[in-house]
Structures are given as structure tokens and as C-alpha cells.
mmCIF file of C-alpha atoms (C1' of nucleotides) in Angstrom:
data_model
loop_
_atom_site.group_PDB
_atom_site.id
_atom_site.type_symbol
_atom_site.label_atom_id
_atom_site.label_comp_id
_atom_site.label_asym_id
_atom_site.label_seq_id
_atom_site.Cartn_x
_atom_site.Cartn_y
_atom_site.Cartn_z
ATOM 1 C CA MET A 3 272.963 88.052 397.984
ATOM 2 C CA GLU A 4 270.932 88.521 394.837
ATOM 3 C CA PRO A 5 269.025 85.412 393.935
ATOM 4 C CA ASP A 6 269.687 85.514 390.203
ATOM 5 C CA ILE A 7 273.429 85.935 390.516
ATOM 6 C CA LEU A 8 275.958 83.177 391.023
ATOM 7 C CA GLU A 9 278.849 84.157 393.240
ATOM 8 C CA LEU A 10 281.713 82.340 391.647
ATOM 9 C CA GLU A 11 284.044 82.934 394.551
ATOM 10 C CA SER A 12 281.848 80.813 396.751
ATOM 11 C CA PHE A 13 280.696 78.342 394.111
ATOM 12 C CA LEU A 14 282.297 75.086 395.051
ATOM 13 C CA PRO A 15 282.751 73.416 391.650
ATOM 14 C CA TYR A 16 284.507 76.526 390.432
ATOM 15 C CA ARG A 17 286.746 77.001 393.445
ATOM 16 C CA LEU A 18 287.587 73.355 393.589
ATOM 17 C CA TYR A 19 288.530 73.090 389.967
ATOM 18 C CA ARG A 20 290.600 76.226 389.936
ATOM 19 C CA LEU A 21 292.492 75.033 392.982
ATOM 20 C CA ALA A 22 293.046 71.503 391.763
ATOM 21 C CA ASP A 23 294.097 72.708 388.359
ATOM 22 C CA THR A 24 296.625 75.103 389.819
ATOM 23 C CA VAL A 25 298.068 72.520 392.175
ATOM 24 C CA SER A 26 298.207 69.870 389.506
ATOM 25 C CA ARG A 27 299.773 72.199 386.995
ATOM 26 C CA GLU A 28 302.412 73.228 389.484
ATOM 27 C CA PHE A 29 303.176 69.647 390.368
ATOM 28 C CA SER A 30 303.245 68.574 386.739
ATOM 29 C CA LYS A 31 306.280 70.708 386.140
ATOM 30 C CA ILE A 32 308.229 68.187 388.135
ATOM 31 C CA TYR A 33 307.500 65.137 386.026
ATOM 32 C CA LYS A 34 307.257 67.103 382.813
ATOM 33 C CA GLU A 35 310.662 68.709 383.136
ATOM 34 C CA ARG A 36 312.220 65.608 384.565
ATOM 35 C CA HIS A 37 310.972 63.025 382.131
ATOM 36 C CA GLY A 38 308.608 64.692 379.711
ATOM 37 C CA LEU A 39 305.644 62.779 381.088
ATOM 38 C CA THR A 40 302.042 63.809 380.626
ATOM 39 C CA ARG A 41 299.644 63.622 383.533
ATOM 40 C CA PRO A 42 298.055 60.357 382.398
ATOM 41 C CA GLU A 43 301.524 58.881 382.016
ATOM 42 C CA TRP A 44 302.582 60.009 385.461
ATOM 43 C CA ARG A 45 299.411 58.603 386.952
ATOM 44 C CA THR A 46 299.935 55.308 385.259
ATOM 45 C CA LEU A 47 303.523 55.173 386.409
ATOM 46 C CA SER A 48 302.648 55.990 389.987
ATOM 47 C CA GLY A 49 299.711 53.626 390.024
ATOM 48 C CA LEU A 50 301.883 50.743 388.923
ATOM 49 C CA GLY A 51 304.735 51.845 391.136
ATOM 50 C CA GLU A 52 302.520 51.675 394.157
ATOM 51 C CA ARG A 53 300.565 48.548 393.422
ATOM 52 C CA GLY A 54 303.074 46.534 391.443
ATOM 53 C CA THR A 55 300.765 45.212 388.805
ATOM 54 C CA MET A 56 297.405 46.358 387.516
ATOM 55 C CA THR A 57 295.203 46.005 384.473
ATOM 56 C CA ALA A 58 294.160 48.966 382.342
ATOM 57 C CA THR A 59 290.661 48.746 383.762
ATOM 58 C CA GLU A 60 291.942 48.882 387.312
ATOM 59 C CA LEU A 61 294.019 51.906 386.431
ATOM 60 C CA ARG A 62 290.983 53.550 384.948
ATOM 61 C CA GLU A 63 288.822 52.909 387.953
ATOM 62 C CA GLN A 64 291.419 54.084 390.390
ATOM 63 C CA SER A 65 292.304 57.271 388.599
ATOM 64 C CA ALA A 66 288.941 58.103 387.053
ATOM 65 C CA MET A 67 290.692 58.656 383.720
ATOM 66 C CA HIS A 68 288.964 57.944 380.443
ATOM 67 C CA LYS A 69 289.909 54.557 379.039
ATOM 68 C CA THR A 70 291.575 56.108 376.011
ATOM 69 C CA LYS A 71 293.851 58.137 378.250
ATOM 70 C CA VAL A 72 294.926 54.990 379.997
ATOM 71 C CA SER A 73 295.378 53.158 376.732
ATOM 72 C CA ARG A 74 297.604 55.877 375.334
ATOM 73 C CA ALA A 75 299.583 56.361 378.505
ATOM 74 C CA VAL A 76 300.262 52.647 378.681
ATOM 75 C CA ALA A 77 301.297 52.595 375.037
ATOM 76 C CA GLU A 78 303.759 55.420 375.594
ATOM 77 C CA LEU A 79 305.271 53.899 378.723
ATOM 78 C CA GLU A 80 305.613 50.659 376.868
ATOM 79 C CA ARG A 81 307.328 52.445 374.015
ATOM 80 C CA ARG A 82 309.839 53.794 376.521
ATOM 81 C CA ARG A 83 310.252 50.288 377.870
ATOM 82 C CA TRP A 84 309.080 51.412 381.268
ATOM 83 C CA LEU A 85 306.371 48.796 381.466
ATOM 84 C CA THR A 86 305.494 45.409 380.097
ATOM 85 C CA ARG A 87 302.222 43.683 379.393
ATOM 86 C CA THR A 88 301.495 40.130 380.375
ATOM 87 C CA PRO A 89 298.392 38.456 378.962
ATOM 88 C CA ASP A 90 295.994 37.063 381.517
ATOM 89 C CA GLU A 91 295.854 33.295 381.583
ATOM 90 C CA SER A 92 292.133 32.848 381.820
ATOM 91 C CA ASP A 93 290.845 35.943 379.997
ATOM 92 C CA ARG A 94 292.791 36.823 376.908
ATOM 93 C CA ARG A 95 291.311 40.302 376.647
ATOM 94 C CA VAL A 96 293.060 41.326 379.830
ATOM 95 C CA GLU A 97 296.673 42.369 380.198
ATOM 96 C CA HIS A 98 298.561 42.680 383.440
ATOM 97 C CA LEU A 99 300.801 45.709 383.444
ATOM 98 C CA ALA A 100 303.987 46.032 385.436
ATOM 99 C CA LEU A 101 306.943 48.397 385.488
ATOM 100 C CA THR A 102 310.303 47.340 384.155
ATOM 101 C CA LYS A 103 313.549 48.082 385.981
ATOM 102 C CA ALA A 104 313.776 51.354 384.110
ATOM 103 C CA GLY A 105 310.186 52.275 384.919
ATOM 104 C CA LEU A 106 310.677 51.460 388.537
ATOM 105 C CA ALA A 107 313.834 53.513 388.639
ATOM 106 C CA ALA A 108 311.995 56.516 387.242
ATOM 107 C CA TYR A 109 309.212 55.980 389.730
ATOM 108 C CA ARG A 110 311.588 55.728 392.668
ATOM 109 C CA GLU A 111 313.265 58.892 391.564
ATOM 110 C CA MET A 112 309.954 60.742 391.444
ATOM 111 C CA VAL A 113 308.531 59.619 394.771
ATOM 112 C CA PRO A 114 310.638 61.853 397.011
ATOM 113 C CA LEU A 115 309.964 64.825 394.760
ATOM 114 C CA ALA A 116 306.247 64.216 394.937
ATOM 115 C CA LYS A 117 306.361 63.922 398.694
ATOM 116 C CA ALA A 118 308.445 67.052 398.991
ATOM 117 C CA PHE A 119 305.987 68.981 396.873
ATOM 118 C CA GLU A 120 303.051 67.908 398.975
ATOM 119 C CA SER A 121 304.920 68.617 402.190
ATOM 120 C CA GLU A 122 305.863 72.063 401.097
ATOM 121 C CA LEU A 123 302.269 72.833 400.328
ATOM 122 C CA LEU A 124 300.852 71.341 403.483
ATOM 123 C CA ALA A 125 303.497 72.975 405.636
ATOM 124 C CA ARG A 126 301.768 76.261 405.006
ATOM 125 C CA LEU A 127 298.562 75.008 406.563
ATOM 126 C CA SER A 128 297.759 74.646 410.227
ATOM 127 C CA ALA A 129 297.026 71.186 411.578
ATOM 128 C CA GLU A 130 293.329 72.029 411.618
ATOM 129 C CA GLU A 131 293.398 73.213 408.037
ATOM 130 C CA ARG A 132 295.117 70.053 406.923
ATOM 131 C CA ALA A 133 292.520 67.991 408.717
ATOM 132 C CA ALA A 134 289.783 70.100 407.151
ATOM 133 C CA ILE A 135 290.892 69.623 403.576
ATOM 134 C CA VAL A 136 291.345 65.905 404.026
ATOM 135 C CA ARG A 137 287.969 65.522 405.630
ATOM 136 C CA GLY A 138 286.231 67.748 403.115
ATOM 137 C CA VAL A 139 287.670 65.949 400.132
ATOM 138 C CA ALA A 140 286.761 62.571 401.523
ATOM 139 C CA ALA A 141 283.230 63.706 402.268
ATOM 140 C CA LEU A 142 282.749 65.110 398.787
ATOM 141 C CA GLU A 143 284.085 61.987 397.171
ATOM 142 C CA GLU A 144 281.591 59.954 399.070
ATOM 143 C CA ALA A 145 278.788 62.354 398.221
ATOM 144 C CA LEU A 146 279.648 62.058 394.547
ATOM 145 C CA GLY A 147 279.583 58.316 394.808
ATOM 146 C CA GLU A 148 276.010 58.505 396.056
ATOM 147 C CA MET A 149 274.861 60.890 393.352
ATOM 148 C CA SER A 150 273.355 59.953 390.013
ATOM 149 C CA MET B 9 304.206 53.134 405.226
ATOM 150 C CA GLU B 10 307.134 52.285 403.012
ATOM 151 C CA PRO B 11 309.330 55.284 402.397
ATOM 152 C CA ASP B 12 309.877 54.724 398.701
ATOM 153 C CA ILE B 13 306.209 54.291 397.852
ATOM 154 C CA LEU B 14 303.722 57.050 397.204
ATOM 155 C CA GLU B 15 300.257 56.275 398.473
ATOM 156 C CA LEU B 16 298.084 57.834 395.848
ATOM 157 C CA GLU B 17 294.941 57.545 397.901
ATOM 158 C CA SER B 18 296.347 59.940 400.409
ATOM 159 C CA PHE B 19 298.321 62.115 398.017
ATOM 160 C CA LEU B 20 296.560 65.428 397.987
ATOM 161 C CA PRO B 21 297.266 66.687 394.454
ATOM 162 C CA TYR B 22 295.934 63.425 393.106
ATOM 163 C CA ARG B 23 292.843 63.254 395.273
ATOM 164 C CA LEU B 24 292.058 66.878 394.713
ATOM 165 C CA TYR B 25 292.340 66.699 390.967
ATOM 166 C CA ARG B 26 290.332 63.551 390.652
ATOM 167 C CA LEU B 27 287.590 65.031 392.773
ATOM 168 C CA ALA B 28 287.512 68.401 391.029
ATOM 169 C CA ASP B 29 287.586 66.785 387.631
ATOM 170 C CA THR B 30 284.684 64.514 388.478
ATOM 171 C CA VAL B 31 282.610 67.331 389.932
ATOM 172 C CA SER B 32 283.391 69.646 387.053
ATOM 173 C CA ARG B 33 282.646 67.019 384.483
ATOM 174 C CA GLU B 34 279.340 66.233 386.088
ATOM 175 C CA PHE B 35 278.396 69.867 386.254
ATOM 176 C CA SER B 36 279.518 70.519 382.703
ATOM 177 C CA LYS B 37 276.796 68.248 381.419
ATOM 178 C CA ILE B 38 274.351 70.955 382.367
ATOM 179 C CA TYR B 39 275.790 73.746 380.257
ATOM 180 C CA LYS B 40 276.999 71.435 377.551
ATOM 181 C CA GLU B 41 273.648 69.803 376.966
ATOM 182 C CA ARG B 42 271.756 73.018 377.449
ATOM 183 C CA HIS B 43 273.784 75.323 375.255
ATOM 184 C CA GLY B 44 276.754 73.421 373.922
ATOM 185 C CA LEU B 45 279.163 75.533 375.946
ATOM 186 C CA THR B 46 282.698 74.523 376.779
ATOM 187 C CA ARG B 47 284.069 75.099 380.265
ATOM 188 C CA PRO B 48 285.983 78.249 379.324
ATOM 189 C CA GLU B 49 282.843 79.596 377.677
ATOM 190 C CA TRP B 50 280.729 78.868 380.700
ATOM 191 C CA ARG B 51 283.272 80.513 382.962
ATOM 192 C CA THR B 52 283.395 83.569 380.814
ATOM 193 C CA LEU B 53 279.634 83.763 380.726
ATOM 194 C CA SER B 54 279.303 83.402 384.462
ATOM 195 C CA GLY B 55 282.109 85.836 385.168
ATOM 196 C CA LEU B 56 280.477 88.500 383.085
ATOM 197 C CA GLY B 57 277.035 87.611 384.380
ATOM 198 C CA GLU B 58 278.177 88.165 387.912
ATOM 199 C CA ARG B 59 280.329 91.225 387.458
ATOM 200 C CA GLY B 60 278.634 92.962 384.573
ATOM 201 C CA THR B 61 281.694 93.982 382.658
ATOM 202 C CA MET B 62 285.267 92.752 382.666
ATOM 203 C CA THR B 63 288.323 92.782 380.482
ATOM 204 C CA ALA B 64 289.940 89.621 379.166
ATOM 205 C CA THR B 65 292.795 90.065 381.601
ATOM 206 C CA GLU B 66 290.438 90.341 384.533
ATOM 207 C CA LEU B 67 288.687 87.195 383.397
ATOM 208 C CA ARG B 68 291.993 85.428 383.179
ATOM 209 C CA GLU B 69 293.099 86.482 386.629
ATOM 210 C CA GLN B 70 289.842 85.579 388.241
ATOM 211 C CA SER B 71 289.490 82.184 386.626
ATOM 212 C CA ALA B 72 293.152 81.217 386.370
ATOM 213 C CA MET B 73 292.539 80.256 382.754
ATOM 214 C CA HIS B 74 295.234 80.606 380.145
ATOM 215 C CA LYS B 75 294.860 83.763 378.097
ATOM 216 C CA THR B 76 294.229 81.826 374.899
ATOM 217 C CA LYS B 77 291.326 80.032 376.522
ATOM 218 C CA VAL B 78 289.819 83.352 377.451
ATOM 219 C CA SER B 79 290.470 84.746 374.007
ATOM 220 C CA ARG B 80 288.764 81.842 372.313
ATOM 221 C CA ALA B 81 285.855 81.712 374.708
ATOM 222 C CA VAL B 82 285.239 85.414 374.200
ATOM 223 C CA ALA B 83 285.427 85.008 370.436
ATOM 224 C CA GLU B 84 282.871 82.219 370.515
ATOM 225 C CA LEU B 85 280.458 84.068 372.785
ATOM 226 C CA GLU B 86 280.791 87.075 370.531
ATOM 227 C CA ARG B 87 280.049 84.915 367.527
ATOM 228 C CA ARG B 88 276.857 83.825 369.242
ATOM 229 C CA ARG B 89 276.105 87.445 369.947
ATOM 230 C CA TRP B 90 276.098 86.760 373.667
ATOM 231 C CA LEU B 91 278.654 89.436 374.406
ATOM 232 C CA THR B 92 279.974 92.672 372.991
ATOM 233 C CA ARG B 93 283.358 94.342 373.180
ATOM 234 C CA THR B 94 283.803 98.009 373.885
ATOM 235 C CA PRO B 95 287.230 99.526 373.346
ATOM 236 C CA ASP B 96 288.713 101.262 376.327
ATOM 237 C CA GLU B 97 288.902 105.024 375.967
ATOM 238 C CA SER B 98 292.354 105.566 377.313
ATOM 239 C CA ASP B 99 294.077 102.297 376.408
ATOM 240 C CA ARG B 100 293.209 100.965 373.030
ATOM 241 C CA ARG B 101 294.644 97.566 373.686
ATOM 242 C CA VAL B 102 291.936 96.896 376.243
ATOM 243 C CA GLU B 103 288.384 95.842 375.558
ATOM 244 C CA HIS B 104 285.545 95.888 378.055
ATOM 245 C CA LEU B 105 283.357 92.860 377.684
ATOM 246 C CA ALA B 106 279.700 92.706 378.573
ATOM 247 C CA LEU B 107 276.835 90.311 377.951
ATOM 248 C CA THR B 108 274.105 91.149 375.502
ATOM 249 C CA LYS B 109 270.430 90.561 376.282
ATOM 250 C CA ALA B 110 270.734 87.103 374.822
ATOM 251 C CA GLY B 111 273.863 86.352 376.836
ATOM 252 C CA LEU B 112 272.265 87.577 379.996
ATOM 253 C CA ALA B 113 269.199 85.482 379.311
ATOM 254 C CA ALA B 114 271.327 82.374 378.945
ATOM 255 C CA TYR B 115 273.187 83.247 382.109
ATOM 256 C CA ARG B 116 269.990 83.793 384.082
ATOM 257 C CA GLU B 117 268.693 80.505 382.879
ATOM 258 C CA MET B 118 271.828 78.721 384.049
ATOM 259 C CA VAL B 119 272.135 80.234 387.497
ATOM 260 C CA PRO B 120 269.379 78.238 389.191
ATOM 261 C CA LEU B 121 270.675 75.046 387.631
ATOM 262 C CA ALA B 122 274.159 75.752 388.931
ATOM 263 C CA LYS B 123 272.854 76.473 392.387
ATOM 264 C CA ALA B 124 270.718 73.372 392.354
ATOM 265 C CA PHE B 125 273.684 71.255 391.371
ATOM 266 C CA GLU B 126 275.809 72.609 394.177
ATOM 267 C CA SER B 127 272.995 72.240 396.680
ATOM 268 C CA GLU B 128 272.388 68.675 395.727
ATOM 269 C CA LEU B 129 276.023 67.892 396.255
ATOM 270 C CA LEU B 130 276.371 69.758 399.520
ATOM 271 C CA ALA B 131 273.155 68.337 400.861
ATOM 272 C CA ARG B 132 274.926 65.028 401.212
ATOM 273 C CA LEU B 133 277.485 66.513 403.581
ATOM 274 C CA SER B 134 277.072 67.327 407.223
ATOM 275 C CA ALA B 135 277.398 70.932 408.324
ATOM 276 C CA GLU B 136 280.873 70.179 409.662
ATOM 277 C CA GLU B 137 281.932 68.578 406.419
ATOM 278 C CA ARG B 138 280.721 71.555 404.442
ATOM 279 C CA ALA B 139 282.645 73.862 406.725
ATOM 280 C CA ALA B 140 285.688 71.636 406.388
ATOM 281 C CA ILE B 141 285.808 71.690 402.606
ATOM 282 C CA VAL B 142 285.302 75.431 402.449
ATOM 283 C CA ARG B 143 287.988 76.040 405.005
ATOM 284 C CA GLY B 144 290.399 73.585 403.463
ATOM 285 C CA VAL B 145 290.040 74.987 399.977
ATOM 286 C CA ALA B 146 290.518 78.535 401.186
ATOM 287 C CA ALA B 147 293.602 77.561 403.156
ATOM 288 C CA LEU B 148 295.140 75.765 400.206
ATOM 289 C CA GLU B 149 294.468 78.648 397.881
ATOM 290 C CA GLU B 150 296.264 80.927 400.233
ATOM 291 C CA ALA B 151 299.139 78.514 400.631
ATOM 292 C CA LEU B 152 299.509 78.369 396.869
ATOM 293 C CA GLY B 153 299.568 82.097 396.693
ATOM 294 C CA GLU B 154 302.517 82.135 399.053
ATOM 295 C CA MET B 155 304.428 79.480 397.170
ATOM 296 C CA SER B 156 306.943 80.155 394.438
ATOM 297 C "C1'" DC C 22 275.744 24.765 370.531
ATOM 298 C "C1'" DC C 23 274.887 29.302 368.785
ATOM 299 C "C1'" DA C 24 273.489 34.040 368.696
ATOM 300 C "C1'" DA C 25 273.253 38.169 371.095
ATOM 301 C "C1'" DA C 26 274.812 41.107 374.635
ATOM 302 C "C1'" DC C 27 278.772 42.515 377.159
ATOM 303 C "C1'" DT C 28 283.609 43.619 378.410
ATOM 304 C "C1'" DG C 29 288.749 44.920 377.873
ATOM 305 C "C1'" DG C 30 291.149 47.557 375.153
ATOM 306 C "C1'" DT C 31 292.515 50.251 370.722
ATOM 307 C "C1'" DT C 32 291.982 53.510 366.921
ATOM 308 C "C1'" DG C 33 290.244 57.375 363.708
ATOM 309 C "C1'" DC C 34 288.622 61.688 363.693
ATOM 310 C "C1'" DA C 35 287.069 66.068 365.492
ATOM 311 C "C1'" DT C 36 287.535 69.277 369.217
ATOM 312 C "C1'" DT C 37 290.144 71.406 372.796
ATOM 313 C "C1'" DT C 38 294.299 72.846 374.740
ATOM 314 C "C1'" DG C 39 299.226 74.607 375.276
ATOM 315 C "C1'" DT C 40 303.186 77.003 373.479
ATOM 316 C "C1'" DA C 41 305.385 80.305 371.187
ATOM 317 C "C1'" DA C 42 305.477 83.708 368.211
ATOM 318 C "C1'" DC C 43 303.176 87.596 366.900
ATOM 319 C "C1'" DC C 44 300.731 92.479 366.345
ATOM 320 C "C1'" DA C 45 299.387 96.647 368.295
ATOM 321 C "C1'" DT C 46 299.634 99.818 371.827
ATOM 322 C "C1'" DC C 47 301.513 101.830 375.856
ATOM 323 C "C1'" DG C 48 304.907 103.831 379.364
ATOM 324 C "C1'" DA C 49 309.397 104.967 380.767
ATOM 325 C "C1'" DA C 50 313.890 106.506 379.972
ATOM 326 C "C1'" DA C 51 317.399 108.654 377.001
ATOM 327 C "C1'" DT D 16 310.981 112.713 370.338
ATOM 328 C "C1'" DT D 17 312.665 108.139 369.610
ATOM 329 C "C1'" DT D 18 313.562 103.846 371.224
ATOM 330 C "C1'" DC D 19 312.893 99.848 373.935
ATOM 331 C "C1'" DG D 20 310.785 96.859 377.184
ATOM 332 C "C1'" DA D 21 306.284 95.615 379.008
ATOM 333 C "C1'" DT D 22 301.326 94.550 378.330
ATOM 334 C "C1'" DG D 23 296.548 93.239 376.169
ATOM 335 C "C1'" DG D 24 295.118 90.259 373.138
ATOM 336 C "C1'" DT D 25 295.203 87.000 368.873
ATOM 337 C "C1'" DT D 26 296.801 83.274 365.982
ATOM 338 C "C1'" DA D 27 299.432 79.236 363.888
ATOM 339 C "C1'" DC D 28 300.848 74.978 364.842
ATOM 340 C "C1'" DA D 29 301.569 70.911 367.694
ATOM 341 C "C1'" DA D 30 300.062 67.999 371.314
ATOM 342 C "C1'" DA D 31 296.420 66.152 374.273
ATOM 343 C "C1'" DT D 32 291.658 64.881 374.791
ATOM 344 C "C1'" DG D 33 286.833 63.022 373.965
ATOM 345 C "C1'" DC D 34 283.741 60.450 371.384
ATOM 346 C "C1'" DA D 35 282.165 56.879 368.744
ATOM 347 C "C1'" DA D 36 283.037 53.110 366.304
ATOM 348 C "C1'" DC D 37 285.561 49.194 366.393
ATOM 349 C "C1'" DC D 38 288.018 44.362 367.229
ATOM 350 C "C1'" DA D 39 288.612 40.434 369.882
ATOM 351 C "C1'" DG D 40 287.361 37.594 373.346
ATOM 352 C "C1'" DT D 41 283.782 36.180 376.927
ATOM 353 C "C1'" DT D 42 279.353 35.249 379.031
ATOM 354 C "C1'" DT D 43 274.480 34.332 378.936
ATOM 355 C "C1'" DG D 44 270.133 32.542 377.424
ATOM 356 C "C1'" DG D 45 267.585 29.857 374.271
#
DNA sequence: CCAAACTGGTTGCATTTGTAACCATCGAAA
DNA sequence: TTTCGATGGTTACAAATGCAACCAGTTTGG
């Protein structure tokens, strides 16, 4: 355990990123092949699919994506006619986003695939391991919230 | 728990990526501000710093980075004169990479900062939570290895 | 009422990334 | 040997991303 060496294999930011990137990349094949969506587009679709209607700012906060990613994802989904914008009554800077029939259909088609992917992954873990990852992730998220 | 809705807040690929991205982005400020390194460059630096000498393929396997990322990171570190390439004796396609004095100095300077960052984060977790995240990540990595 | 500071969202431009095609070398099989 | 498929690594080009500057609308304080 030399003090001036960093053991990458036990360095959490490294392990965490490599894992998340691999998982996300694997999962992205599903929506990429299926509909040619990028990750920001998929996130926007699934955010709206779940919550019904959101503003771009809400999407950004929920997903931790940069505002330009959201802006571009929304623009692309709109171009496909998968979502519509409705101006807010009281604040004309704000737009309420919602999926169209077509967007909702795409979302509904993706949901079972997403669930199946997660299930397949989690099926390889023991109940304790599943509990561990969930707990660990939640704890780290909270820790990050406290930082800075 | 509607069957045709995906709850993003409990969807592991989503949670995991958001977390890892936030952590990584926070940590990247350190090497970006300090030396203007990109993530692939930092990973290459720290891989070589830890192991002494590696080939591009070994770097790629260890970090799960795309080979072009490795190639470009190596080229940039070479341009800075932070690493040198030595052709393999028996296979002339292969190059053994190693840090120069200057590269090693930069690495040594970064190590304590990396450790401090991780410590600060982990300090906000309980011992059980720390154990949980480590165990969960390891289990998922293994599960991924089995998949596909 | 007005200016200044702020917020929601978009855009231009530079950097980073992914993909595929590529070059050189190697190993195996004919 | 010669040939052909794999492998280590690079590069050209396209797509995705980040940053900063921006526009429009809103709030706040004087």
C-alpha cells in the first residue's frame, strides 16, 4: 500500500464511472437500435413518459444533464413529433413539454425492454448484493448533495 | 407501481450513470484546472503511474476506454513529453508506454488530491454504506462480465 | 416606473467522442 | 513460402458535447 500510488482498482470514482459507462452503453444499444435515440433523448422521453408533463428545467434537474443537452434533445423529439410544447400562462419563458401519441407509443414500447434489461442484470446478483448497490448509490447521492 | 411506467428514480442504469457522471465531473475539476487534462488523459496518466509501463491495449482493457480515446490520450501525453513509447522487441506493432520524469511528477502531484477527494466523499458515509457501495459495484461488475 | 440582476431556454463555436476504414505487422494454414 | 485472417494502433470524418454568449421575459430595489 504505497502512499504515493493510487490503486485505480479500488478508487471509487474510477470504478463507479467505468461500471456506469459500461452499463449505460450496453443499455443504450436498445434505444439506439430501436429508434436511433441518443442518451439525452431517451432520458427526455422517459422523463416525460413517467411524469406526463415537465419543463426543460425540471428535466435538467431530474437528470443532471446540462441545459444544452436538454434543449437539443427536446428539439429533436419535437422534430420527430414525439412531443409538444405548451407555453406557460403566467411565465412566458417557460414551456410545458408533453409527449404526443407517437411519443407515448415509443415510450410504452421501450418500458418493458428497459425493465427486462435491468432484471437480467439484477438477476445475477444475490438479494444482499442488490440491497447493497441500492443502498450504496443512495448514500453516495446524498453525500454528493452535501458536498461543495 | 403501474406496469407500463418506468420509475426512473429506482431504475439502476439511470441512477448509476447520473451518480458516476456527477462524481466524475466533480473530480475532473481537479485535473482539468491543475493541468488541463481530459478524462482519458488522466486515466492514462494514472494507469501508467500505478503500473509503471503498459501497452495501449492493456490501458484499454483496464479502463474500458475505446481504443481511439487511448490513442489520442497517449498522443497528447507524448506531445507534452509526459510519456515515451518503446517498441516491443518481438512484436513491432506493440509499444510499451512509460511516464517520463515530468509525467511522473505530475502524477505524484495528483495522487494526494485524488485520495483527498475520495476520502472527503467517503467520509460522509457510514462504514456500512461504504461497504455496501464497494460490494454492490463489485457484484455488478461481475454480473456484467457474465452477460452477453 | 425604470434599471439592473436574474431566470428559462437557445445558439455558435471549439473540443471531444464514436465509427469505420485504414496501415502495418503477425500467426496460422496451405 | 505465400496467402489470409486476426491484432495493435492511427486517422478521417461525422456526431455529440461543453462553454460562453446570447435573447426574451421576469423580478427586485430604488
